[in-house]
Each structure stands twice: as structure tokens, then as C-alpha cells.
Tab-separated table of C-alpha atoms in Angstrom:
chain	number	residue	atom	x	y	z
A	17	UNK	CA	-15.150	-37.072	-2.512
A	18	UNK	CA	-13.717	-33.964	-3.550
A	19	UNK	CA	-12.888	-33.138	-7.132
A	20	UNK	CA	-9.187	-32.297	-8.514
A	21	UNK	CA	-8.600	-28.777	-8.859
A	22	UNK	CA	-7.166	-27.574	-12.028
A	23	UNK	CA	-3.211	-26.511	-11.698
A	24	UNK	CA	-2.489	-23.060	-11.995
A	25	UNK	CA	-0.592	-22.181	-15.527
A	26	UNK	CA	2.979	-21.629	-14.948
A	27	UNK	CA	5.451	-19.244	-16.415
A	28	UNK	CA	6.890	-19.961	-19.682
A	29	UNK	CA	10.386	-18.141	-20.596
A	30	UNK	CA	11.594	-16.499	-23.928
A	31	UNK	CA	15.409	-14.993	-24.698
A	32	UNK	CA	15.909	-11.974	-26.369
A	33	UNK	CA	18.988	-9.966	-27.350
A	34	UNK	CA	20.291	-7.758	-24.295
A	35	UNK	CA	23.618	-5.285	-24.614
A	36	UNK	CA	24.128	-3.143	-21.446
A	37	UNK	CA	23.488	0.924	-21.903
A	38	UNK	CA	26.389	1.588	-19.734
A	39	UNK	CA	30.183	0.224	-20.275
A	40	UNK	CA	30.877	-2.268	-17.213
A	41	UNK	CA	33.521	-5.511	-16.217
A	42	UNK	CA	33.403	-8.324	-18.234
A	43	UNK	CA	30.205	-10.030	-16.768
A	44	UNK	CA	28.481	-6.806	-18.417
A	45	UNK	CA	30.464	-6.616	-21.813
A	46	UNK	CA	29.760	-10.458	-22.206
A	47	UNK	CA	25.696	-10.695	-21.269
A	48	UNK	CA	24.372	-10.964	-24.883
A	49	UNK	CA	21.029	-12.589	-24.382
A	50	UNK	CA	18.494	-12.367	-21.496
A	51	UNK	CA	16.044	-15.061	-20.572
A	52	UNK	CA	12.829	-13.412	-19.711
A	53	UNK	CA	9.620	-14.938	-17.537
A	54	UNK	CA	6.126	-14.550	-19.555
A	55	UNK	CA	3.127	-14.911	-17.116
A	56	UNK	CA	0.444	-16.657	-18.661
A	57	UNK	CA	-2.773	-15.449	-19.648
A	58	UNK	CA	-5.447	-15.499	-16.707
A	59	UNK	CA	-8.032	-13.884	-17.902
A	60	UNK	CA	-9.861	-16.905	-17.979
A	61	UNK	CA	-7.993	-19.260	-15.929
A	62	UNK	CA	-9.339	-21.319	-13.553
A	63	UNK	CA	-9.113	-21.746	-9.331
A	64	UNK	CA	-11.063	-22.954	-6.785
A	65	UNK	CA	-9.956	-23.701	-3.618
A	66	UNK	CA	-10.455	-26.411	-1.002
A	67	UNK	CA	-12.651	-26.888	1.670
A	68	UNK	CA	-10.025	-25.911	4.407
A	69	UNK	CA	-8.772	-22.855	2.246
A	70	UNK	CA	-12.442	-21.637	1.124
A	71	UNK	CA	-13.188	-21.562	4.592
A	72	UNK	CA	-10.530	-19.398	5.240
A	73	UNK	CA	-11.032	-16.733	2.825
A	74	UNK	CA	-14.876	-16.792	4.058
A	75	UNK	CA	-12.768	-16.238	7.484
A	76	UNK	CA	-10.945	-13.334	6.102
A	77	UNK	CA	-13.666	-12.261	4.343
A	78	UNK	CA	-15.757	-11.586	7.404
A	79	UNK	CA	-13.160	-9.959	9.564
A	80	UNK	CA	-12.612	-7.135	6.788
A	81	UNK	CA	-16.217	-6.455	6.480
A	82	UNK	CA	-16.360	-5.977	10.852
A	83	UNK	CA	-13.406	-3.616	9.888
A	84	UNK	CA	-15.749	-1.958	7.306
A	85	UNK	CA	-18.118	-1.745	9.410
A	86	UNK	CA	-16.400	-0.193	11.947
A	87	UNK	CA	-15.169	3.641	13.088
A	88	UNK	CA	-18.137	5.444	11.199
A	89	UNK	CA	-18.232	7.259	8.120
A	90	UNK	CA	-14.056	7.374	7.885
A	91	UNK	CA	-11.436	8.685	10.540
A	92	UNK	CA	-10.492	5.112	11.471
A	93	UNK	CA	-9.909	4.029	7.711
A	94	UNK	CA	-7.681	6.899	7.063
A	95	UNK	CA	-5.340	6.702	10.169
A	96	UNK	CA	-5.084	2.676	8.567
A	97	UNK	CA	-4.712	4.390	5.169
A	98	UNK	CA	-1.946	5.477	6.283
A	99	UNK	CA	-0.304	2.841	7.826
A	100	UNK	CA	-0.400	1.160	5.383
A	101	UNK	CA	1.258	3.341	3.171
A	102	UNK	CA	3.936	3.402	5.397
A	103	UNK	CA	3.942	-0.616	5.498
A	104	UNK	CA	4.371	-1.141	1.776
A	105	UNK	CA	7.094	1.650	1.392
A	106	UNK	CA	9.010	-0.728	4.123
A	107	UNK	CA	8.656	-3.068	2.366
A	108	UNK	CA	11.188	-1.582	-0.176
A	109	UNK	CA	13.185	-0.609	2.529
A	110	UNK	CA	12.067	2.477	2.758
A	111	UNK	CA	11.827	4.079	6.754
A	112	UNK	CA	11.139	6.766	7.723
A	113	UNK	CA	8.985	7.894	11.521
A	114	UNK	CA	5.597	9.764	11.404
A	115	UNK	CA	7.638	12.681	12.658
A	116	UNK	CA	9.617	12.921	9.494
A	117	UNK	CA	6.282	11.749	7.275
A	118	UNK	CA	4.678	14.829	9.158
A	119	UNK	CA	7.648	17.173	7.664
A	120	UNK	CA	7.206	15.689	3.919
A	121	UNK	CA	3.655	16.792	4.179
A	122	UNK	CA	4.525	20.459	4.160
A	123	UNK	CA	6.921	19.497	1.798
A	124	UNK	CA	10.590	19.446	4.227
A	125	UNK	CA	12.657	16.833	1.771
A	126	UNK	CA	14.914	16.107	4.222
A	127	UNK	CA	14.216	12.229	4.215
A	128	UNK	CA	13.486	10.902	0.980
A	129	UNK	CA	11.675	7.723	2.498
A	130	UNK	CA	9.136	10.037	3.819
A	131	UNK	CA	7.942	11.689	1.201
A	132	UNK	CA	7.931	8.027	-0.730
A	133	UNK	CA	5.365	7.324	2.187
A	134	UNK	CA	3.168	10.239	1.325
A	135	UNK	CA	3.439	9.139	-2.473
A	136	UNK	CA	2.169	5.833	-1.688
A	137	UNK	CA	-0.743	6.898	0.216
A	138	UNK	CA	-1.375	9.234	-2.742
A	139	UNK	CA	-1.523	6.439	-4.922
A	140	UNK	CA	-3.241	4.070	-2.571
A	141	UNK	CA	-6.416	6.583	-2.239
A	142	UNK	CA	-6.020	7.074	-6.067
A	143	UNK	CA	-6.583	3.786	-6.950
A	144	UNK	CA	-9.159	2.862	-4.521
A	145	UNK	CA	-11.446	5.777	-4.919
A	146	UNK	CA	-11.535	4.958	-8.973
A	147	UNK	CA	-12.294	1.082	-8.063
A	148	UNK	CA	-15.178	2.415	-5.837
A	149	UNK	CA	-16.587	4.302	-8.637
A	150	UNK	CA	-16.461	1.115	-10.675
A	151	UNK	CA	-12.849	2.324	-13.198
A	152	UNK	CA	-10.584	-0.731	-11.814
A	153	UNK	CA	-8.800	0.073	-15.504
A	154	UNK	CA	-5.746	1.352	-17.053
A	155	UNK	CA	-6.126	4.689	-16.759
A	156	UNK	CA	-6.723	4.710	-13.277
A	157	UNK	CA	-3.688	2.415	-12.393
A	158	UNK	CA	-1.798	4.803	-14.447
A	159	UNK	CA	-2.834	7.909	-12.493
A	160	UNK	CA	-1.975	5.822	-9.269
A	161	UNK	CA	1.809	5.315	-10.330
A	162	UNK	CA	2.177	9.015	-11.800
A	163	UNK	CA	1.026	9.884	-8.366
A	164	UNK	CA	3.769	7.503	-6.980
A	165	UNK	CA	6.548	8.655	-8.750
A	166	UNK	CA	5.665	12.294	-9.676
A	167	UNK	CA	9.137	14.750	-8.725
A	168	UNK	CA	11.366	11.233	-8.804
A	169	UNK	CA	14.617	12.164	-9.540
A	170	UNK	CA	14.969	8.976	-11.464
A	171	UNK	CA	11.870	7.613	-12.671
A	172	UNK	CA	9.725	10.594	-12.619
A	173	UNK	CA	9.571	10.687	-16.200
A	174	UNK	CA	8.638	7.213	-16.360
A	175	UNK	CA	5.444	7.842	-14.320
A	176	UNK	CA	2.036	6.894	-15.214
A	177	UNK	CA	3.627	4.855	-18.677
A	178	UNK	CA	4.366	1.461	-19.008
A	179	UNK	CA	8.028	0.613	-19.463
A	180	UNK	CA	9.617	0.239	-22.969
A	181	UNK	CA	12.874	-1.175	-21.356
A	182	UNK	CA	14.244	-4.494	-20.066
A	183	UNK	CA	14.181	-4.558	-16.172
A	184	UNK	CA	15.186	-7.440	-13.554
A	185	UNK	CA	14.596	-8.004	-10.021
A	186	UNK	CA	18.188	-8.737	-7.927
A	187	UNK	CA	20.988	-9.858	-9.866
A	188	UNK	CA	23.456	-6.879	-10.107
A	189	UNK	CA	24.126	-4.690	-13.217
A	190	UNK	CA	23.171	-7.598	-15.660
A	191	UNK	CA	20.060	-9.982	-15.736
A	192	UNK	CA	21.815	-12.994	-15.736
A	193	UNK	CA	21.965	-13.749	-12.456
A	194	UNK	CA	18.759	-11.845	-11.651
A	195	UNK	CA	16.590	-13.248	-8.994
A	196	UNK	CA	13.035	-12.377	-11.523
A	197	UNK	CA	13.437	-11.381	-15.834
A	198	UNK	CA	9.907	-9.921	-15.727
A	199	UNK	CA	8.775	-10.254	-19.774
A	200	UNK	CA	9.900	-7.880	-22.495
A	201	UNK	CA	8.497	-4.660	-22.773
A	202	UNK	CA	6.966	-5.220	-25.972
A	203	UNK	CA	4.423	-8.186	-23.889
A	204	UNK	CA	4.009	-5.951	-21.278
A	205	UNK	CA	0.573	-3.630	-22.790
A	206	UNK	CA	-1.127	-7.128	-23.852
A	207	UNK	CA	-0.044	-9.027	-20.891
A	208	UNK	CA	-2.024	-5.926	-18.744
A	209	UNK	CA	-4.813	-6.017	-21.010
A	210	UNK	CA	-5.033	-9.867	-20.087
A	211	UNK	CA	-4.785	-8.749	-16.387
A	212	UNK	CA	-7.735	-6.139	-16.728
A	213	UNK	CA	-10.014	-8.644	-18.191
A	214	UNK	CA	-9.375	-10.949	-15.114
A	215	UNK	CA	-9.977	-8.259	-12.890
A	216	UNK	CA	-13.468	-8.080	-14.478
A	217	UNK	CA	-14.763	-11.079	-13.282
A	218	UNK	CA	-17.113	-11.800	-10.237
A	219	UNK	CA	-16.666	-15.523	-9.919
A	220	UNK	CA	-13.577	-16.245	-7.754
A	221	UNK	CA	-13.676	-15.369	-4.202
A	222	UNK	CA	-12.678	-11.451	-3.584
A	223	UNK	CA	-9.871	-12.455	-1.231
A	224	UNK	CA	-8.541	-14.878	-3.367
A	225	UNK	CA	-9.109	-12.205	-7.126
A	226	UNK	CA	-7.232	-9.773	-4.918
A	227	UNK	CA	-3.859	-12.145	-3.999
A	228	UNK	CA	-3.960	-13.500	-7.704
A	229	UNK	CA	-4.017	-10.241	-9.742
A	230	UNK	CA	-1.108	-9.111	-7.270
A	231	UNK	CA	1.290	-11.775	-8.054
A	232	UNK	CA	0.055	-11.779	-11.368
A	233	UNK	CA	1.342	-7.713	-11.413
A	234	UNK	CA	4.401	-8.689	-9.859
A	235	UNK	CA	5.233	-10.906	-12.516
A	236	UNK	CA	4.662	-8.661	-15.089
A	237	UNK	CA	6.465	-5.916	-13.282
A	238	UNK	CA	5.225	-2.971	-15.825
A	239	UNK	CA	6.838	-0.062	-14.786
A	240	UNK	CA	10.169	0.950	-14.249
A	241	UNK	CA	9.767	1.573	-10.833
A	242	UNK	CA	7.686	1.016	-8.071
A	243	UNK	CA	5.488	-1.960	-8.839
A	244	UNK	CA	5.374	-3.438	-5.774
A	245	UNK	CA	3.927	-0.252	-3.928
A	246	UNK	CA	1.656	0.113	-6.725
A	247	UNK	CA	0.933	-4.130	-6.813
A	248	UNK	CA	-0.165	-3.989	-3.218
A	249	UNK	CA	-2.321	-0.758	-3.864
A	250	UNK	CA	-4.315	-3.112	-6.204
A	251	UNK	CA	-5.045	-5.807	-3.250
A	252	UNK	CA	-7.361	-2.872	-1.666
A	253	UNK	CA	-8.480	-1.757	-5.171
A	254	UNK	CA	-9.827	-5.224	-5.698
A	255	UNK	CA	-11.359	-5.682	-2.801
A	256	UNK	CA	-12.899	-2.510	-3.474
A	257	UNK	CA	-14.226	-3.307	-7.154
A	258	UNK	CA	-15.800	-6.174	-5.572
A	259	UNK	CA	-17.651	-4.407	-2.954
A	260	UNK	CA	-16.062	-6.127	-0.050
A	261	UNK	CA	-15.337	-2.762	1.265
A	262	UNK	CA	-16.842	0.525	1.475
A	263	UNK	CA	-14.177	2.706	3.256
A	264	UNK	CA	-11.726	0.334	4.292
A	265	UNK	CA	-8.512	-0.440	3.087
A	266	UNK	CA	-6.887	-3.439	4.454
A	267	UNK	CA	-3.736	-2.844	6.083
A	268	UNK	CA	-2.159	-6.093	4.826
A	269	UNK	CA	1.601	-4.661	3.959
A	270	UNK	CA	1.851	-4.640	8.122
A	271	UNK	CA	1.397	-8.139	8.101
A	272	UNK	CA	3.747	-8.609	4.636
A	273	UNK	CA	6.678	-6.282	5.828
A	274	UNK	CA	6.846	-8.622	9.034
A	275	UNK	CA	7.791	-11.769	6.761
A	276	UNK	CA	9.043	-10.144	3.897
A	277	UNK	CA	11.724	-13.199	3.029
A	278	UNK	CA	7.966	-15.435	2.511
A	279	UNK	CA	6.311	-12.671	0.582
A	280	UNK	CA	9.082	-13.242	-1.488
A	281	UNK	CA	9.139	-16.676	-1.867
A	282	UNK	CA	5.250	-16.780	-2.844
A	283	UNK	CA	5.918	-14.448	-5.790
A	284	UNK	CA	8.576	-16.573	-6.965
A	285	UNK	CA	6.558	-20.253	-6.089
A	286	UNK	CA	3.569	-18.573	-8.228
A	287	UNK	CA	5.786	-18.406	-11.083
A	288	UNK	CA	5.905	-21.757	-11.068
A	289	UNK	CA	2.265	-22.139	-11.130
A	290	UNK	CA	1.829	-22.458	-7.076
A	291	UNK	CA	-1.298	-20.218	-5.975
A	292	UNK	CA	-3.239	-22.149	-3.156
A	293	UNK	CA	-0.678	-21.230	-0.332
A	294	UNK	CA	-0.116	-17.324	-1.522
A	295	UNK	CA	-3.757	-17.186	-1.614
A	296	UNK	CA	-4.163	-18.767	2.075
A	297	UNK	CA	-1.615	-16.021	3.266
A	298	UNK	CA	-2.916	-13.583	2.023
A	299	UNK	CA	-6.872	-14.609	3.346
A	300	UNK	CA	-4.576	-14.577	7.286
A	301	UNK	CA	-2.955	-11.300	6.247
A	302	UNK	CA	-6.372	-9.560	5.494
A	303	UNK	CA	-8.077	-11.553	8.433
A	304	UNK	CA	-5.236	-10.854	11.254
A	305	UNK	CA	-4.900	-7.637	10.135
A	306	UNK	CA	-8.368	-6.797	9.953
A	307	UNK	CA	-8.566	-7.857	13.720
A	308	UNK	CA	-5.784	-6.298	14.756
A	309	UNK	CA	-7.349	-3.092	13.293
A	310	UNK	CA	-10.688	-3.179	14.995
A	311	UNK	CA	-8.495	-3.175	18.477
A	312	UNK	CA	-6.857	-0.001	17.163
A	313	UNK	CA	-9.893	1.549	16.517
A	314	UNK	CA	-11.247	0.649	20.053
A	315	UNK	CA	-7.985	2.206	21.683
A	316	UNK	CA	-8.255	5.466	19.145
A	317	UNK	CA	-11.659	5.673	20.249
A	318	UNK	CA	-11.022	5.878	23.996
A	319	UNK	CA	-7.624	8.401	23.191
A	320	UNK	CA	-10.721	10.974	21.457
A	321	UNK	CA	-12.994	10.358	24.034
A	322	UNK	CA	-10.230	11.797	26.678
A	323	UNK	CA	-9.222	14.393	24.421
A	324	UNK	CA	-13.013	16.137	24.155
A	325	UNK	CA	-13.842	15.363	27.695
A	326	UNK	CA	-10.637	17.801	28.591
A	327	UNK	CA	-8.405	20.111	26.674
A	328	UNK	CA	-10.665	19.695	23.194
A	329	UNK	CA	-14.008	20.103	25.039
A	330	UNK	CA	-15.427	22.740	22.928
A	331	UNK	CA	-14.626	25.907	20.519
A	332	UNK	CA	-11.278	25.890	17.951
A	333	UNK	CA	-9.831	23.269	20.434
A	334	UNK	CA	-12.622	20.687	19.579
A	335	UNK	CA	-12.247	21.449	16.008
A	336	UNK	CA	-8.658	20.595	15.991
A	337	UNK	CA	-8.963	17.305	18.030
A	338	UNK	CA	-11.787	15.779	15.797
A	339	UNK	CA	-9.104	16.235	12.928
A	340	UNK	CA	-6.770	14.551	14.974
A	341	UNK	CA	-9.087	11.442	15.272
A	342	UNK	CA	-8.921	11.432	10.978
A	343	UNK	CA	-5.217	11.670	11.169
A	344	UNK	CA	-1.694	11.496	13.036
A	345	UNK	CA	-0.709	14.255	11.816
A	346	UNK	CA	-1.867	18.000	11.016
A	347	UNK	CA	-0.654	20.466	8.587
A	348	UNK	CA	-0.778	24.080	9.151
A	349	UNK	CA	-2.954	24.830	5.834
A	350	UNK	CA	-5.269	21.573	7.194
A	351	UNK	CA	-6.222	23.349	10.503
A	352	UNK	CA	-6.525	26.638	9.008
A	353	UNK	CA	-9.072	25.552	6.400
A	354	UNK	CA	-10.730	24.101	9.754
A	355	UNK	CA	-11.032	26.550	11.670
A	356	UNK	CA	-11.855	28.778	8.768
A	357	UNK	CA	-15.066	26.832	7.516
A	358	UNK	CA	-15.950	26.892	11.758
A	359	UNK	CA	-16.005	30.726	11.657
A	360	UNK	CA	-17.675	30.258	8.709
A	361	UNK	CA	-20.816	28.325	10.213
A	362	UNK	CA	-20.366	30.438	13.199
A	363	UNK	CA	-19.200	27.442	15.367
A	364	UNK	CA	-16.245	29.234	16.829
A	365	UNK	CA	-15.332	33.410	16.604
A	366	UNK	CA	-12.070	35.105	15.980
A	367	UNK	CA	-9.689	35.563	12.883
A	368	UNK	CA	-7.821	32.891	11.689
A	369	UNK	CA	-4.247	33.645	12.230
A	370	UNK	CA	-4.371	34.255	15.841
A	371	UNK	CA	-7.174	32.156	16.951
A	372	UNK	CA	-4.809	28.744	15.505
A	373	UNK	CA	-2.052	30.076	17.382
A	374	UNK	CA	-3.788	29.994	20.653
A	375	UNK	CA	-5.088	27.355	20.033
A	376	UNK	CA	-2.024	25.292	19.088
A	377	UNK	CA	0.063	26.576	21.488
A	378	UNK	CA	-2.643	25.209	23.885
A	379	UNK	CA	-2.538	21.702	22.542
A	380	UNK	CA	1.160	21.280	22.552
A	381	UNK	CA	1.473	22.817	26.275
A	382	UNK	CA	-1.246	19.704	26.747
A	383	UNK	CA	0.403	16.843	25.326
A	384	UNK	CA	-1.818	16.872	22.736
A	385	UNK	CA	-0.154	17.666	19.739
A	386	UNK	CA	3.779	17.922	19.775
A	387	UNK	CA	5.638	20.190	17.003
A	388	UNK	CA	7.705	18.762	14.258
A	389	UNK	CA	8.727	21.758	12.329
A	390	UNK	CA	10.700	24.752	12.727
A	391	UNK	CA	9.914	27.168	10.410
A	392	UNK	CA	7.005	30.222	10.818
A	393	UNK	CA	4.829	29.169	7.610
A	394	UNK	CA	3.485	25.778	6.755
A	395	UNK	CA	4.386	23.773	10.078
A	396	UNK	CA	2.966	20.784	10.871
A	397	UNK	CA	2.411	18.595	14.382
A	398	UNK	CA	1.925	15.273	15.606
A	399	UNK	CA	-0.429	13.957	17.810
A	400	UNK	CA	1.552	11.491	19.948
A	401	UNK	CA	-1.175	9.389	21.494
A	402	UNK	CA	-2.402	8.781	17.949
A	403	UNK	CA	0.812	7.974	16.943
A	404	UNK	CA	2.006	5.749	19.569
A	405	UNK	CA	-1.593	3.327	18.572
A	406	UNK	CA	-0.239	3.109	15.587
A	407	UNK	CA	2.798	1.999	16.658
A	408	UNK	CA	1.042	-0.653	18.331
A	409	UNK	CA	-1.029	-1.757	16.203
A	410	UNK	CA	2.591	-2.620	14.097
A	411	UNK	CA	3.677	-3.932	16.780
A	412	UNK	CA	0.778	-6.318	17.648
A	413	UNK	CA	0.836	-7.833	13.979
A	414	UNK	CA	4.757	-8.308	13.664
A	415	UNK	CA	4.253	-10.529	17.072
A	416	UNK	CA	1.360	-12.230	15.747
A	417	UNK	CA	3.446	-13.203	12.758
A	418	UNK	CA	6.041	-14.171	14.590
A	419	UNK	CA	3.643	-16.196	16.893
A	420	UNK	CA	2.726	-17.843	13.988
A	421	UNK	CA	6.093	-18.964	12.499
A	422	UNK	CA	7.127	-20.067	15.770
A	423	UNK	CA	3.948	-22.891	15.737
A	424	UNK	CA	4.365	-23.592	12.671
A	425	UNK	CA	8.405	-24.242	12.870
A	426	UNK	CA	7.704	-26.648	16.095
């Protein structure tokens, strides 16, 4: 017989005074008071899941570490890196292709949605790389958002702080008919301090930390802008803290941007003090996309293996491939510092300038890179087989979730 399982603590509420900053209709002049949601403090709360769900996360669990395990010391992890940087950025409705990704590199603005998908890479590898070296803290979720939103137009000056303002989720131009009253600002620095000191422990199940401390950061909501890019950073931070990756970071947004409308309704369920299912979806988000991963990487694998049996065989052509096996895209200042440190070990001959215009030209004449860029200095490329796997690999998990709906509705 199996024992009851404390509840989780739901969200209590408080109302404050609220007057708009800007003159508005009526429904603005009249909004005096705002009803906020306080998360409750989890820094020693407790969970434990049953049989059928622990299993699950053990399930989970084990597909991320194959994914760990897997594509060697790193070029398979970053090509995910990215797509999952892409994911979450959907997620907030931000699209954009890897062609116009590829141009924000080299720093062509012409879509803003692209150069939020660089940003959240940026921040992604920020935070990760700090919870790897053990500084899962404030300081380093701080540099992740200033990363984020660094050159925003709107919020840049925001980034990296905590916000000192009132914000709401949905709801129009006043928060009384907001969908989510995160807590007042004046909660927020205690209510993360709470949320540090949860992420400190080492006795609830990785998976299950990682889906917590994310709705618990939703909840909170402590920045202006861009919590829920920076909220989903932390799933792969966590998992990273607790050493259930090495060089992996789970593409889970790919599986999250395909059922976005559930996502959603998880966040707001936990406010009500409803974990077990959030947690269970997101153990199947990190297992299905975990698997779905490992087939990339098995497909990527076979794309490089053409590539160096033919056109990147040897010399600055080989040089360039291998980066392309890192990446879908490369930057001009990328494949010169490539070909630069070859001359330098005396693996290929030639100045610089000319010898990566050869050898590009050669590549895009092959298929093997395809231009994106227009202009003489600081032009960057695509490699389309790369790209079109990761296309795929999207593709495979929004029919998988899909697939899954579809058994569940029947």
C-alpha cells in the first residue's frame, strides 16, 4: 500500500494599489487595485512521485544521458543548442528561418526574431556553462538575461536586474483581466532567494527539480521581459547542476512549442498547487526529445561522412566541413579564424583571404554550403543538408506530439 503524497502548496494572492503610467479609456482610469499571485516558498517543500510517474522520469532520465553520451566531445550538442534556442523564441512567437538566424549572426537586423534567436542561445550557453562549473546562482541567471536582452530597444535597460514594476501576463493595458498577476516587485528578490535555495538540493529527482523550479520561475515572472526564454534556459541549467548532463542540453522547447496551449495550462494548474502532471510532461518532453535527438545525430553523422569522403576530403575544404558538423551555419570571421589556426599548425598552406575564397566558392558550387548574405565583408552561409536535419528533427517531434494527443483524445 502506497503512502499519500503531500499536496503541493498553492498560490496565495495579495492586492495592492495600481494607477496606470499612461492615460487610457475608462477600464484604465478606473483599475485602482491589482490582485497579485504569491508563489509559495519551496525551498523546502515536499514531492515525491508515484510509482507510474517515478518510473517515468527514470525513463526520461535514461534517454538524456544516451543523448549525453552521444556525438563525441560536442558538435551534436551545439547544432541541438541551437535548436533549441530557436524552439523557445517560438514559443513567444518569435520566427524567424536559419537563413535569416545566419544574417543576425554577422549582425544584418533585418528580422528582429532572428537576432532574439541568437540572444537566446547566448543566454542558454550562459547559464549552462555557470551550472556546469557548479554557480546555478543569481549572478549567473542575471548574466543569462543581460545576455538576452542586451541592445533591446525596450527592455534593454532592464537587463540582468530584477524588475521594480508591476507586470501581468494577457489581459490588455490593465491587470484586471490579466490571464497571470505575477507578485509585487518588492517579493520578487526574496521569493528568488527562496528559489535558489531549492535549486540547492539533491533529493528530488533531476527531471522532476528541473520542471518544478521552471514553473516555480514562471510564477514569479522576475524580469520585465523575457522570463520564459530565460525559465526554460534553467530546465537545462538544472539538469546540468545535477550532473545529468555533461554537454547536452535537452531540446525540450521543440516538444513545448508543439503544444503550447498545454504548456500553458500546466503553468496556470501549478498555481493552484497541481505538479504531478507538469512534472510527467515534462519527464516525455526530455525523454521524446532526447530520442528524437539521437536519430538526428545518426542522420548528421552520415551527411559528414559524405561530405569528407567527397568535396571536404582534405586541405581548407576539410577544415570548413568539420565546422559545419558543429554548426548550421558559418560566419565569415568563424572560417577565417579556421583556416588561420590550420596555416598555423601547418595543416593547410596559403594566405587567408584568398585561400577562403576558393575554398567557399568551391563549397557553394557543391551544394555544400549555400550563401545568405550579400555584402563583401562579414558574410555568412548555410549548410543546407545540416539544415534540412534540423528541420526534421522539428518535424519528427511536432508529429510525435500530435501522435500523442490523438491517443490520448480517443
Amino acid at each position: 500500500m502506497s503512502r499519500p503524497r503531500p499536496p503541493w502548496p498553492a498560490h496565495t494572492t495579495v492586492v495592492r494599489p495600481w494607477r496606470s503610467a499612461v492615460r487610457g479609456d475608462r477600464d484604465v482610469r478606473t483599475t485602482s487595485t491589482v490582485t497579485a499571485s504569491v508563489p509559495p516558498r519551496i525551498a523546502d517543500a515536499c514531492w515525491a512521485p508515484d510509482d507510474a510517474t517515478a518510473a517515468l522520469l527514470d525513463r526520461s532520465l535514461g534517454a538524456l544521458r544516451a543523448l549525453d553520451d552521444a556525438g563525441g566531445p560536442g558538435p551534436l550538442h551545439r547544432l541541438l543548442a541551437r535548436t533549441e534556442a530557436v524552439a523557445t523564441s517560438r514559443i513567444e512567437h518569435e520566427d524567424a528561418t536559419t537563413e535569416d538566424v545566419a544574417r543576425a549572426m554577422v549582425g544584418v537586423r533585418a528580422n528582429t526574431s532572428a537576432s532574439a534567436m541568437v540572444q537566446a542561445g547566448d543566454a542558454l550557453e550562459r547559464l549552462v556553462r555557470a551550472a556546469g562549473a557548479g554557480h546555478l546562482d543569481e549572478a549567473a541567471l542575471r548574466d543569462a538575461h543581460r545576455g538576452l536582452l542586451r541592445g533591446d530597444p525596450v527592455d534593454g535597460s532592464h537587463a540582468g536586474r530584477y524588475r521594480s514594476v508591476q507586470n501581468w501576463i494577457g489581459g490588455g493595458r490593465t491587470p484586471r483581466d490579466a490571464d497571470h498577476v505575477p507578485p509585487p516587485p518588492e517579493l520578487v528578490p526574496s521569493l528568488m532567494a527562496d528559489l535558489f535555495a531549492f535549486l540547492e538540493r539533491d533529493d528530488l529527482h533531476p527531471v522532476a527539480q528541473a520542471a518544478i523550479a521552471h514553473a516555480q520561475f514562471e510564477s514569479i515572472h522576475p524580469f520585465t521581459d523575457g522570463n520564459g526564454r530565460t525559465g526554460r534556459a534553467l530546465v537545462a541549467a538544472v539538469l546540468r547542476r545535477r550532473g545529468a548532463t555533461r554537454r547536452a542540453s535537452p531540446p525540450v522547447s521543440s516538444v513545448l512549442v508543439a503544444e503550447r496551449g498545454r504548456y500553458s495550462r500546466h503553468l496556470t494548474q501549478y498555481r493552484d498547487g497541481h505538479v504531478d502532471e507538469w512534472v510527467r510532461d515534462v519527464a516525455i518532453a526530455v525523454g521524446a526529445s532526447s530520442d528524437e535527438a539521437l536519430i538526428t545525430g545518426l542522420l548528421l553523422d552520415e551527411v559528414a561522412q559524405d561530405r569528407a569522403a567527397t568535396t571536404c576530403a582534405s586541405g581548407p575544404h576539410a577544415v570548413l566541413g568539420r565546422a559545419l558538423e558543429q554548426d548550421a551555419v558559418l560566419t565569415e570571421d568563424h572560417a577565417e579564424d579556421l583556416l588561420r589556426r590550420s596555416i598555423a599548425q601547418g595543416v593547410v598552406r596559403g594566405p587567408v583571404e584568398p585561400l577562403l575564397e576558393t575554398t567557399v566558392t568551391d563549397l557553394c558550387r557543391a551544394g555544400v554550403l549555400r550563401p545568405v548574405t550579400a555584402r563583401r565583408r562579414r558574410r555568412a552561409w548555410i549548410a543546407p543538408a545540416v539544415a534540412a536535419e534540423l528541420d526534421a528533427f522539428t518535424e519528427r517531434v511536432r508529429a510525435g506530439v500530435e501522435a500523442r494527443a490523438h491517443r490520448v483524445a480517443s
